[in-house]
């Protein structure tokens, strides 16, 4: 349950800090945090044997909610991307000139491709002969990479002039640690619960 506590605390703090609606830019950190640290994280935790909010549900039910959370996360991420793209375009700023911007666009592209991998699990006959059990393993592993990219993007965003001007000192370090902890939890979950164990 520690993971859920971090999700709520970090997402709440970021939304409060960004104050959505105060400017066009404010929707970028708001929607990206909700997308990755809240919706995507909860979508992954659904399959956790320790932290799932649907612990007694069937695998089919968990997969359904995973899909709903992930589609919502991608929608929010695309909204956050649109907000920063429009903000830069309207103000005449260049796009993708920082590591945050480059990892950000890479993450957006990757999660869209990752989503297609998830769709293949509903239609395994389209998976070029890959067995469903292997497809699930590849999807879980690739999802870990996608979430790691999101974590890297979030942390790099904390070095931006906007974030360093509104969050300083201990609060900044606490914010920088939170995505890393979530990334560790996801990686551990995939290693222990989804990928095969060595005997």
XYZ file of C-alpha atoms in Angstrom, residues 36 40 70 74 77-78 102-118 137-150 153:
38
model
C 2.112 8.433 -15.511
C -0.381 4.222 -15.431
C -3.937 2.630 -19.579
C -2.476 7.683 -22.754
C -0.447 12.071 -21.706
C -1.548 13.179 -25.176
C 13.498 14.558 -26.026
C 12.769 11.848 -23.460
C 9.200 13.138 -23.273
C 8.450 12.690 -26.975
C 10.237 9.330 -26.902
C 8.001 8.245 -24.010
C 4.836 9.347 -25.818
C 5.772 7.382 -28.954
C 6.837 4.348 -26.922
C 3.629 4.130 -24.854
C 1.531 4.292 -28.025
C 3.520 1.365 -29.476
C 3.285 -0.416 -26.125
C -0.499 -0.022 -26.220
C -0.578 -1.842 -29.557
C 1.231 -4.715 -27.859
C -1.525 -4.780 -25.278
C 5.939 -11.639 -20.942
C 7.153 -9.306 -23.711
C 4.364 -6.828 -22.977
C 5.222 -6.760 -19.257
C 8.939 -6.305 -19.936
C 8.335 -3.612 -22.533
C 5.921 -1.912 -20.144
C 8.681 -1.702 -17.552
C 10.866 0.064 -20.105
C 8.002 2.437 -20.951
C 7.433 3.300 -17.299
C 11.183 3.768 -16.761
C 11.211 6.249 -19.649
C 8.296 8.087 -18.028
C 11.169 12.248 -18.145
